[in-house]
Tab-separated table of N, CA and C in Angstrom:
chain	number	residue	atom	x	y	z
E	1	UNK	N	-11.265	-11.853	13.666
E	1	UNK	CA	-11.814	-10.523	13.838
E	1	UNK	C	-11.425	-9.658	12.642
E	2	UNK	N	-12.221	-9.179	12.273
E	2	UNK	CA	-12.338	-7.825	10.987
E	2	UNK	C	-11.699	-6.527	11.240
E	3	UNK	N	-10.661	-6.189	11.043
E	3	UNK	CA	-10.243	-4.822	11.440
E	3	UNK	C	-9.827	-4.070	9.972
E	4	UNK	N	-9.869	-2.701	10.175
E	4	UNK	CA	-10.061	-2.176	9.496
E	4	UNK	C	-9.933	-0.440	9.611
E	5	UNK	N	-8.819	0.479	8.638
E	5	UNK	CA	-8.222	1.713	9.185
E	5	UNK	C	-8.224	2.101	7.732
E	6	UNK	N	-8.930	3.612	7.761
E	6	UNK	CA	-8.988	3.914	6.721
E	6	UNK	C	-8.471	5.944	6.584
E	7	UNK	N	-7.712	6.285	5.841
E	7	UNK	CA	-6.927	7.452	5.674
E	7	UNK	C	-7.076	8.203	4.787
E	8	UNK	N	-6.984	9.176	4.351
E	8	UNK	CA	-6.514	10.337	3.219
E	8	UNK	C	-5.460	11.494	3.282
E	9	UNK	N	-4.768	11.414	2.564
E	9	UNK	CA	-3.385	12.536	2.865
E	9	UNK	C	-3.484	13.004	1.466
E	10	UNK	N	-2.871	14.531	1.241
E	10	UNK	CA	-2.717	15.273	0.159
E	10	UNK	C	-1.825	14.570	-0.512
E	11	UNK	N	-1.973	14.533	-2.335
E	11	UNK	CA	-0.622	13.814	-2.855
E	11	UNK	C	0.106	14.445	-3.221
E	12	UNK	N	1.214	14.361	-2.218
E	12	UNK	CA	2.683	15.305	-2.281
E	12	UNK	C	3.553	13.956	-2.152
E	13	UNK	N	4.643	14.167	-2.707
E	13	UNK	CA	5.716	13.572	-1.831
E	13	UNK	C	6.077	13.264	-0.668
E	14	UNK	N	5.724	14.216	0.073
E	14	UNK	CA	6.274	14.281	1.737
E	14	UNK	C	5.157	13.432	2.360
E	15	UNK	N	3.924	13.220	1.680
E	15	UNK	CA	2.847	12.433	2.398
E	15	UNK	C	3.273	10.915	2.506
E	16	UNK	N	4.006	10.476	1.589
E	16	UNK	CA	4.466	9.336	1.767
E	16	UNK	C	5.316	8.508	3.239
E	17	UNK	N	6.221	9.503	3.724
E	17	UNK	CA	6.317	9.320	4.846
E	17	UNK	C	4.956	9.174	6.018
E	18	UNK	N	3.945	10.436	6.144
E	18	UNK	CA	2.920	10.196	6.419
E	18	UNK	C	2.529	8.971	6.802
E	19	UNK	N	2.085	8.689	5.350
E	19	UNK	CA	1.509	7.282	4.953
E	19	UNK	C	2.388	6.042	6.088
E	20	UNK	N	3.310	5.985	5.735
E	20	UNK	CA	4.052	5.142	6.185
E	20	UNK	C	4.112	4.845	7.863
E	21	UNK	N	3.846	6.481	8.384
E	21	UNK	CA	3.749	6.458	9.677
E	21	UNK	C	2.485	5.709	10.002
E	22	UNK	N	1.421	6.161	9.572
E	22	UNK	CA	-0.003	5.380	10.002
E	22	UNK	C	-0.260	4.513	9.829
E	23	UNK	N	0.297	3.713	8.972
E	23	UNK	CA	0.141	2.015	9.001
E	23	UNK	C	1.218	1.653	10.071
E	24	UNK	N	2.322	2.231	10.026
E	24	UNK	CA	3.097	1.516	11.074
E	24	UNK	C	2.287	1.288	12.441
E	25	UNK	N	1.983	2.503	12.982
E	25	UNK	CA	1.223	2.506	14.081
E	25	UNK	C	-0.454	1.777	14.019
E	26	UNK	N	-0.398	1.791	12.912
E	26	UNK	CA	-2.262	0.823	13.326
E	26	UNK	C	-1.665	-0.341	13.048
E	27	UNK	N	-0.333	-1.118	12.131
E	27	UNK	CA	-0.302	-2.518	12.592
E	27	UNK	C	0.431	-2.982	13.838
E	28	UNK	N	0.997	-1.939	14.509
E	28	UNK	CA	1.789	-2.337	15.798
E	28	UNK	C	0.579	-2.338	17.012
E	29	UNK	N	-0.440	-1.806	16.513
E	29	UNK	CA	-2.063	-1.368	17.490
E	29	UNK	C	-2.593	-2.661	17.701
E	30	UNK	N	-2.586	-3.532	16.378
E	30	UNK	CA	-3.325	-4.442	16.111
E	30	UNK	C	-2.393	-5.831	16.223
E	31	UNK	N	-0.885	-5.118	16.828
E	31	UNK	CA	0.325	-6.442	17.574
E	31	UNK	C	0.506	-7.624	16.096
E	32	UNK	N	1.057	-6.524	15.394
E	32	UNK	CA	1.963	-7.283	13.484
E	32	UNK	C	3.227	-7.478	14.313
E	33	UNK	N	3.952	-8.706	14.025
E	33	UNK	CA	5.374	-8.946	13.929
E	33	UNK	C	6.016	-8.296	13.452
E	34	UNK	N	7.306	-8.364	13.071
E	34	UNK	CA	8.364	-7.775	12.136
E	34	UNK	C	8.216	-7.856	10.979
E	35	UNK	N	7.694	-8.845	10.343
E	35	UNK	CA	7.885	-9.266	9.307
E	35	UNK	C	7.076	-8.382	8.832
E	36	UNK	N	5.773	-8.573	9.444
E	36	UNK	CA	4.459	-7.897	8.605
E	36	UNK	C	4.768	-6.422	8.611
E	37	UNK	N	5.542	-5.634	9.651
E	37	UNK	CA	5.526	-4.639	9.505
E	37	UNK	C	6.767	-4.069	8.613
E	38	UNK	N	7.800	-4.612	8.524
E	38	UNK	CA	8.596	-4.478	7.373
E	38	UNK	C	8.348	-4.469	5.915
E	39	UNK	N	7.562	-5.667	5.878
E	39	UNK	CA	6.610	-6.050	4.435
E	39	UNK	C	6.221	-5.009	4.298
E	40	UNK	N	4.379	-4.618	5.141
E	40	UNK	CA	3.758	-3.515	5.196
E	40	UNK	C	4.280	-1.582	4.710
E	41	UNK	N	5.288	-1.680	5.311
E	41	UNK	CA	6.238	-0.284	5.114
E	41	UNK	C	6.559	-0.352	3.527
E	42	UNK	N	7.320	-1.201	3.003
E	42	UNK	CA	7.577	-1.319	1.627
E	42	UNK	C	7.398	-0.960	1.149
E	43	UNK	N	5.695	-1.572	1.199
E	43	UNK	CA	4.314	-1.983	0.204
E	43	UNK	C	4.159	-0.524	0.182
E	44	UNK	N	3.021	0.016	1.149
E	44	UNK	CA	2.758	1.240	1.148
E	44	UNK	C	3.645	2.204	0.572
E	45	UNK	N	4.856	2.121	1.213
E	45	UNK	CA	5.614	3.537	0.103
E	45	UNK	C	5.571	3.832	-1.172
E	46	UNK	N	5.693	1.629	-1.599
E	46	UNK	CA	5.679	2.306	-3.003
E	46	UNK	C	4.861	2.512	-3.700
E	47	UNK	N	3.255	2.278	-3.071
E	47	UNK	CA	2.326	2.009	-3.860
E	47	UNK	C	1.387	3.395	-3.443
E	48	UNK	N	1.895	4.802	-2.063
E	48	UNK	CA	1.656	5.477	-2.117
E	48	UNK	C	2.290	6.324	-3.215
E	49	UNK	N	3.471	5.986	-3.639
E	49	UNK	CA	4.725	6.921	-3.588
E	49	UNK	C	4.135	6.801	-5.398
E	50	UNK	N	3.762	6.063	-6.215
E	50	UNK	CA	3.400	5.720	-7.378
E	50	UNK	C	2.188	7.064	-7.326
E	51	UNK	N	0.922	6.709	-6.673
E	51	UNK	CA	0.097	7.158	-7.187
E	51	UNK	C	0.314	8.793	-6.764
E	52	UNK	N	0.848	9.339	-6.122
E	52	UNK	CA	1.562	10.287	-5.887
E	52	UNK	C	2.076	11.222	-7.112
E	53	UNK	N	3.613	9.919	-7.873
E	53	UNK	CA	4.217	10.472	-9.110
E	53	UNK	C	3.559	10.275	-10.060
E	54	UNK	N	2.762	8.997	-10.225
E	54	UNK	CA	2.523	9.225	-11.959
E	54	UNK	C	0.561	8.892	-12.223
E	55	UNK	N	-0.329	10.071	-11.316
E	55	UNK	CA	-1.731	10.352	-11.103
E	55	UNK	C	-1.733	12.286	-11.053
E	56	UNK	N	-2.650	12.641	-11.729
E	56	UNK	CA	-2.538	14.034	-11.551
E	56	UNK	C	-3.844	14.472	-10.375
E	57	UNK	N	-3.479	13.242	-8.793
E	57	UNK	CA	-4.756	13.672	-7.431
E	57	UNK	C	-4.529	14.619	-6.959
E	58	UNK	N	-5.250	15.015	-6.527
E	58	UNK	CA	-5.349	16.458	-5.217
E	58	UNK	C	-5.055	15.263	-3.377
E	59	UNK	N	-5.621	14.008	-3.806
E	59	UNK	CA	-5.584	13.313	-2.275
E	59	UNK	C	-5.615	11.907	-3.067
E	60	UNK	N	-4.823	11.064	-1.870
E	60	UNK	CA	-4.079	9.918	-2.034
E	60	UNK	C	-5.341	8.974	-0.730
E	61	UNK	N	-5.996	7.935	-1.121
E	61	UNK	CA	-6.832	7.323	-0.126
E	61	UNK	C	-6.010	5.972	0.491
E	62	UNK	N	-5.894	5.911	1.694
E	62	UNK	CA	-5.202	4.128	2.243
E	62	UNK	C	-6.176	4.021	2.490
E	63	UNK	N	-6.392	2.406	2.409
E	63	UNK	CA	-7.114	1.585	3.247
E	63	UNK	C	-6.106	0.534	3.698
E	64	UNK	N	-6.662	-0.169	5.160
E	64	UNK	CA	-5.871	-1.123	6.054
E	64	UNK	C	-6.817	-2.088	6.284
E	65	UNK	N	-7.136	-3.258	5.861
E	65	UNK	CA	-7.678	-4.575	5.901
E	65	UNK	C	-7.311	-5.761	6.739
E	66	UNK	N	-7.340	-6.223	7.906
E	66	UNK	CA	-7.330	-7.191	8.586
E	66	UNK	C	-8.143	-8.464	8.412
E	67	UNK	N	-7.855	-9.454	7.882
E	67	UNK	CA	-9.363	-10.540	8.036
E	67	UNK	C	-7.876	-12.162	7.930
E	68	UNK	N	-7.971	-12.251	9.330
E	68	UNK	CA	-7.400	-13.707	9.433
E	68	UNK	C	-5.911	-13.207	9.223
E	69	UNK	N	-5.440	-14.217	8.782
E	69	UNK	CA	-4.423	-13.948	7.962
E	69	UNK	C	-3.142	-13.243	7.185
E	70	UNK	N	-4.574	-12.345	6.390
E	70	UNK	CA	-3.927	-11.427	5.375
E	70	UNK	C	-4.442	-10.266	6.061
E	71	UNK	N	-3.079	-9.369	5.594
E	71	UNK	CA	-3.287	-7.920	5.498
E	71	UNK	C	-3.684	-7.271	4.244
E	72	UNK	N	-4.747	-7.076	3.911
E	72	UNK	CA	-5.013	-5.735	2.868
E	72	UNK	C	-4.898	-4.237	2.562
E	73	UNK	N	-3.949	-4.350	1.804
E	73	UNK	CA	-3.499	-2.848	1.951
E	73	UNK	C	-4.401	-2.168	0.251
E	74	UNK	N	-4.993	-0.915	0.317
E	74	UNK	CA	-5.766	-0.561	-0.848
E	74	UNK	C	-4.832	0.962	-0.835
E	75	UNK	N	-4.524	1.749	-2.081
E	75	UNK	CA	-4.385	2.778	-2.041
E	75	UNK	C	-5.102	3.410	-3.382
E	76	UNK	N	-5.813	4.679	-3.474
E	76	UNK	CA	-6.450	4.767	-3.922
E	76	UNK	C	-6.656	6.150	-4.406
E	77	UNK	N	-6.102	6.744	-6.134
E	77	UNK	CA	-5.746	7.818	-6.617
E	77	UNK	C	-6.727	8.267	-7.458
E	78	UNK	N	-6.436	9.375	-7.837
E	78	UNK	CA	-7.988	10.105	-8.568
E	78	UNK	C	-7.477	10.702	-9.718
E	79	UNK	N	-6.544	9.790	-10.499
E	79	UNK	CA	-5.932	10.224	-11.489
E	79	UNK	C	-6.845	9.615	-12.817
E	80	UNK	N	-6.421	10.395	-13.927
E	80	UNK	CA	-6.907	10.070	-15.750
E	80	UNK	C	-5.990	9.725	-15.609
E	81	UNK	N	-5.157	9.125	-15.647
E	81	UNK	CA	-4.207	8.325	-16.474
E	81	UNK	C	-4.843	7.317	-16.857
E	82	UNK	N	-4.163	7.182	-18.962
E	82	UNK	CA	-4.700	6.161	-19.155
E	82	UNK	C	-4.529	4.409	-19.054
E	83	UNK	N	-3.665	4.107	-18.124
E	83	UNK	CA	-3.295	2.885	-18.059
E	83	UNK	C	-3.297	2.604	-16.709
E	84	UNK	N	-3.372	1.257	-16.197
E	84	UNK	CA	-3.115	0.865	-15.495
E	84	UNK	C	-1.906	0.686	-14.467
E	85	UNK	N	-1.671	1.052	-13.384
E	85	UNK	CA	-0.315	0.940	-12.850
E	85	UNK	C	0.660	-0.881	-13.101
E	86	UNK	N	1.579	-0.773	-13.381
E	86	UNK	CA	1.721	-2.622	-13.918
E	86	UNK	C	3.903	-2.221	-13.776
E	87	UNK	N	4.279	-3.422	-13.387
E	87	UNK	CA	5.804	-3.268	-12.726
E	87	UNK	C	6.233	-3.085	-14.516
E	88	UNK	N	7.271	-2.165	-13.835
E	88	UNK	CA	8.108	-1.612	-14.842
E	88	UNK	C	9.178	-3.065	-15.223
E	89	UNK	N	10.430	-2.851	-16.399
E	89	UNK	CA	11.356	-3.907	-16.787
E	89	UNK	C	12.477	-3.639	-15.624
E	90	UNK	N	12.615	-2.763	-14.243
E	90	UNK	CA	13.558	-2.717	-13.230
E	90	UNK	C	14.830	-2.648	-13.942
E	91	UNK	N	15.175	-1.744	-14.625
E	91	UNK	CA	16.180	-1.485	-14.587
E	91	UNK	C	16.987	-1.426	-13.424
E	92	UNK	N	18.231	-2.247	-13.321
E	92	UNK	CA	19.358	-1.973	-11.926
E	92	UNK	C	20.001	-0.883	-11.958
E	93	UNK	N	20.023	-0.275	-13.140
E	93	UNK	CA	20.909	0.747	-12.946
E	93	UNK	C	20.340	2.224	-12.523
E	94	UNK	N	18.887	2.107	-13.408
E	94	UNK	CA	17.944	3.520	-12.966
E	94	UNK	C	17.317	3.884	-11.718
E	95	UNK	N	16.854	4.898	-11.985
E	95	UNK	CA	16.111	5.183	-10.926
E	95	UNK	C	14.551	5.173	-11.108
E	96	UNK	N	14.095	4.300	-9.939
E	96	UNK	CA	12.676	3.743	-10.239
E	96	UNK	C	12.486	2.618	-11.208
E	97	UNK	N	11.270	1.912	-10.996
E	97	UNK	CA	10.690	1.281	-12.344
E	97	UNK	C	10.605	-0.393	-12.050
E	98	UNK	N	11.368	-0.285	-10.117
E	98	UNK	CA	11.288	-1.475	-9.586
E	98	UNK	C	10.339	-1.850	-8.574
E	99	UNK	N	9.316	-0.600	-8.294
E	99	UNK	CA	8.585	-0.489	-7.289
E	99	UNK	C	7.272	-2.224	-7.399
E	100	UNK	N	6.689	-2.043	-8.210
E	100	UNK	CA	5.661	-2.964	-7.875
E	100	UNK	C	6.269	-4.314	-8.535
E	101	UNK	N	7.374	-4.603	-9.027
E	101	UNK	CA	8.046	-5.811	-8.805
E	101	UNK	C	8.498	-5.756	-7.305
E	102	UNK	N	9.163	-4.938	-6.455
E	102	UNK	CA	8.912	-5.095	-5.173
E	102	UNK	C	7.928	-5.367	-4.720
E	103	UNK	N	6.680	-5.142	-5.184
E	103	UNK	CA	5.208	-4.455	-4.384
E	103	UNK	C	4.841	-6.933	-4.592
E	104	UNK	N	5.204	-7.059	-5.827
E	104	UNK	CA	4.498	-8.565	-6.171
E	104	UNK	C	5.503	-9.593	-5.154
E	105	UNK	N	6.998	-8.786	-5.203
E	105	UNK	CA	7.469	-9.906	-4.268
E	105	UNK	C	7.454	-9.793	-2.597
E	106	UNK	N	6.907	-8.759	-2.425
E	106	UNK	CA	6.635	-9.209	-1.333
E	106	UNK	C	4.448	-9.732	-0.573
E	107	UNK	N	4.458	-9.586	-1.784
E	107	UNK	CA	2.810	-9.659	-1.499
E	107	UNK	C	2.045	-11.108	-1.991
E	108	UNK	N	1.110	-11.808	-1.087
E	108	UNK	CA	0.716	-12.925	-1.137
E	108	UNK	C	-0.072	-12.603	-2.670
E	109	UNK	N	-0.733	-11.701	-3.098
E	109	UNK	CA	-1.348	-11.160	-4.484
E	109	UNK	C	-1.443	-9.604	-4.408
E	110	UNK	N	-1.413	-9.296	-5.543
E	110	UNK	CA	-1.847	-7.741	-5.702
E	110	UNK	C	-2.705	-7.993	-7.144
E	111	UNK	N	-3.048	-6.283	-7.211
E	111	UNK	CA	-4.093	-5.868	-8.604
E	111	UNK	C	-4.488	-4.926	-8.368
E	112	UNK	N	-4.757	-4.247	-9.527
E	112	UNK	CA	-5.452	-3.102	-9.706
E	112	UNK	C	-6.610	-2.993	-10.069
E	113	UNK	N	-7.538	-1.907	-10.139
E	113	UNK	CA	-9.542	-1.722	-10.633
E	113	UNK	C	-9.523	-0.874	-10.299
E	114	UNK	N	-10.508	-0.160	-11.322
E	114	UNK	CA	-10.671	1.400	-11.301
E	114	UNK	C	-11.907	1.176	-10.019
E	115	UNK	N	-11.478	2.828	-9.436
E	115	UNK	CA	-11.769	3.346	-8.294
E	115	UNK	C	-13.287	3.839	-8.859
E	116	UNK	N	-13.845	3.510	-7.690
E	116	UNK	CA	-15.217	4.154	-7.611
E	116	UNK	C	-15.823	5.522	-8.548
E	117	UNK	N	-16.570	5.746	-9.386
E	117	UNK	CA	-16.748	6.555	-9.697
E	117	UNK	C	-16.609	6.571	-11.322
E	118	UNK	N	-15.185	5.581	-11.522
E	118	UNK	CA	-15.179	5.562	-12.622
E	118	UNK	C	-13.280	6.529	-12.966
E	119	UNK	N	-13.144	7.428	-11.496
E	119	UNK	CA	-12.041	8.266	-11.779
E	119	UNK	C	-10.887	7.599	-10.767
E	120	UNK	N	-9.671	7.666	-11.762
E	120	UNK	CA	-8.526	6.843	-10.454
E	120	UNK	C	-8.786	5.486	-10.980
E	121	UNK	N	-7.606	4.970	-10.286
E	121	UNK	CA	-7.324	3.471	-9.505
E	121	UNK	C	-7.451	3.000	-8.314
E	122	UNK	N	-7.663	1.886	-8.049
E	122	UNK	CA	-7.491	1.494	-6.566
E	122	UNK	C	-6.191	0.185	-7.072
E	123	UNK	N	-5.015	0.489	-6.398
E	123	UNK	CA	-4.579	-0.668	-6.700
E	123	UNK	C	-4.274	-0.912	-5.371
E	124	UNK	N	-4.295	-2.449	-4.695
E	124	UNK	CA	-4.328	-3.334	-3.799
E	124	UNK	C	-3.235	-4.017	-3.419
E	125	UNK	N	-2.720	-4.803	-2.482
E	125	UNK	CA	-1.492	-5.581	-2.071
E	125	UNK	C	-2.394	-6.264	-1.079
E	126	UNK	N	-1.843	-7.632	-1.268
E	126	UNK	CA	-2.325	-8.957	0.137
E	126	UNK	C	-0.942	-9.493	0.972
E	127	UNK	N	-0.799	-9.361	2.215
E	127	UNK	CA	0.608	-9.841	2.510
E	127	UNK	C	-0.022	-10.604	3.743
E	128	UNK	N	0.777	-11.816	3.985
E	128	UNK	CA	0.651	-12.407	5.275
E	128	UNK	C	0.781	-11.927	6.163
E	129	UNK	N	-0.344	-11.972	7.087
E	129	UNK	CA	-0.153	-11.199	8.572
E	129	UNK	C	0.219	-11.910	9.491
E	130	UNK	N	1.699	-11.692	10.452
E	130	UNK	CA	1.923	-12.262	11.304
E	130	UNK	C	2.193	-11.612	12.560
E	131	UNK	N	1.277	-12.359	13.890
E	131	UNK	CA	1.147	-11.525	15.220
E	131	UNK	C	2.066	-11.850	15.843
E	132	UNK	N	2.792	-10.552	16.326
E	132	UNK	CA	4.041	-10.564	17.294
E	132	UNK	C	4.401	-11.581	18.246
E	133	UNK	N	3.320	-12.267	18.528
E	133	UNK	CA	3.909	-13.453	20.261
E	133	UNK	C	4.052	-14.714	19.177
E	134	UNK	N	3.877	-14.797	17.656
E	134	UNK	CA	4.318	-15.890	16.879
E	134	UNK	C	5.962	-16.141	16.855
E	135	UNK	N	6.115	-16.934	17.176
E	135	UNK	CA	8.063	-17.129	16.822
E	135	UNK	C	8.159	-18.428	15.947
């Protein structure tokens, strides 16, 4: 079955929590394990929490993808910036710059493509979906 939850929140900081709340609750809707929903939380923060800090949007777009399997997570900014979002060298000692090396290890694939229109990114995460009565 095809499921499918789709959002917009202002890009602030504080939306990130937001964010975080509404996937929690549409994958616990749709009965995600732990895993997926731990994964899921991650993902989203940091990949809201990015286009947030370094996109100059007025609104931050989720999308929530169900098909089999995988979970598709899309988030989707309306920034000029000219580059692509791509994992920083993670410094251990700094702050930030480890987010989408988190975002690759926990995700079956990710990537980025410019967003509709031509303005923004959409960058993407695939994570295994696993349903709660699985042990």
């Amino acid at each position: 079955m095809d499921r499918r939850n789709a959002f917009q929140l202002p890009a602030l900081r504080t939306s990130a929590a937001e964010a975080r709340r509404r996937v929690l609750a549409q994958l616990r809707e749709w009965g995600a394990n732990g895993e997926t929903l731990d994964g899921a939380e991650l993902v989203i923060s940091e990949l809201f929490t990015n286009a947030v800090c370094h996109t100059d949007s007025d609104a931050i777009g989720c999308e929530l993808q169900l098909v089999g399997s995988l979970l598709r997570m899309e988030v989707v900014d309306e920034g000029w910036a000219s580059t692509a979002p791509h994992p920083g060298p993670g410094d251990l000692d700094g702050e930030g710059g480890r987010g989408l090396l988190l975002v690759d290890a926990l995700s079956e694939a990710w990537g980025v493509r410019p967003a509709a229109g031509g303005c923004g990114h959409v960058v993407w995460a695939e994570l295994r979906y696993g349903p709660a009565n699985d042990r």
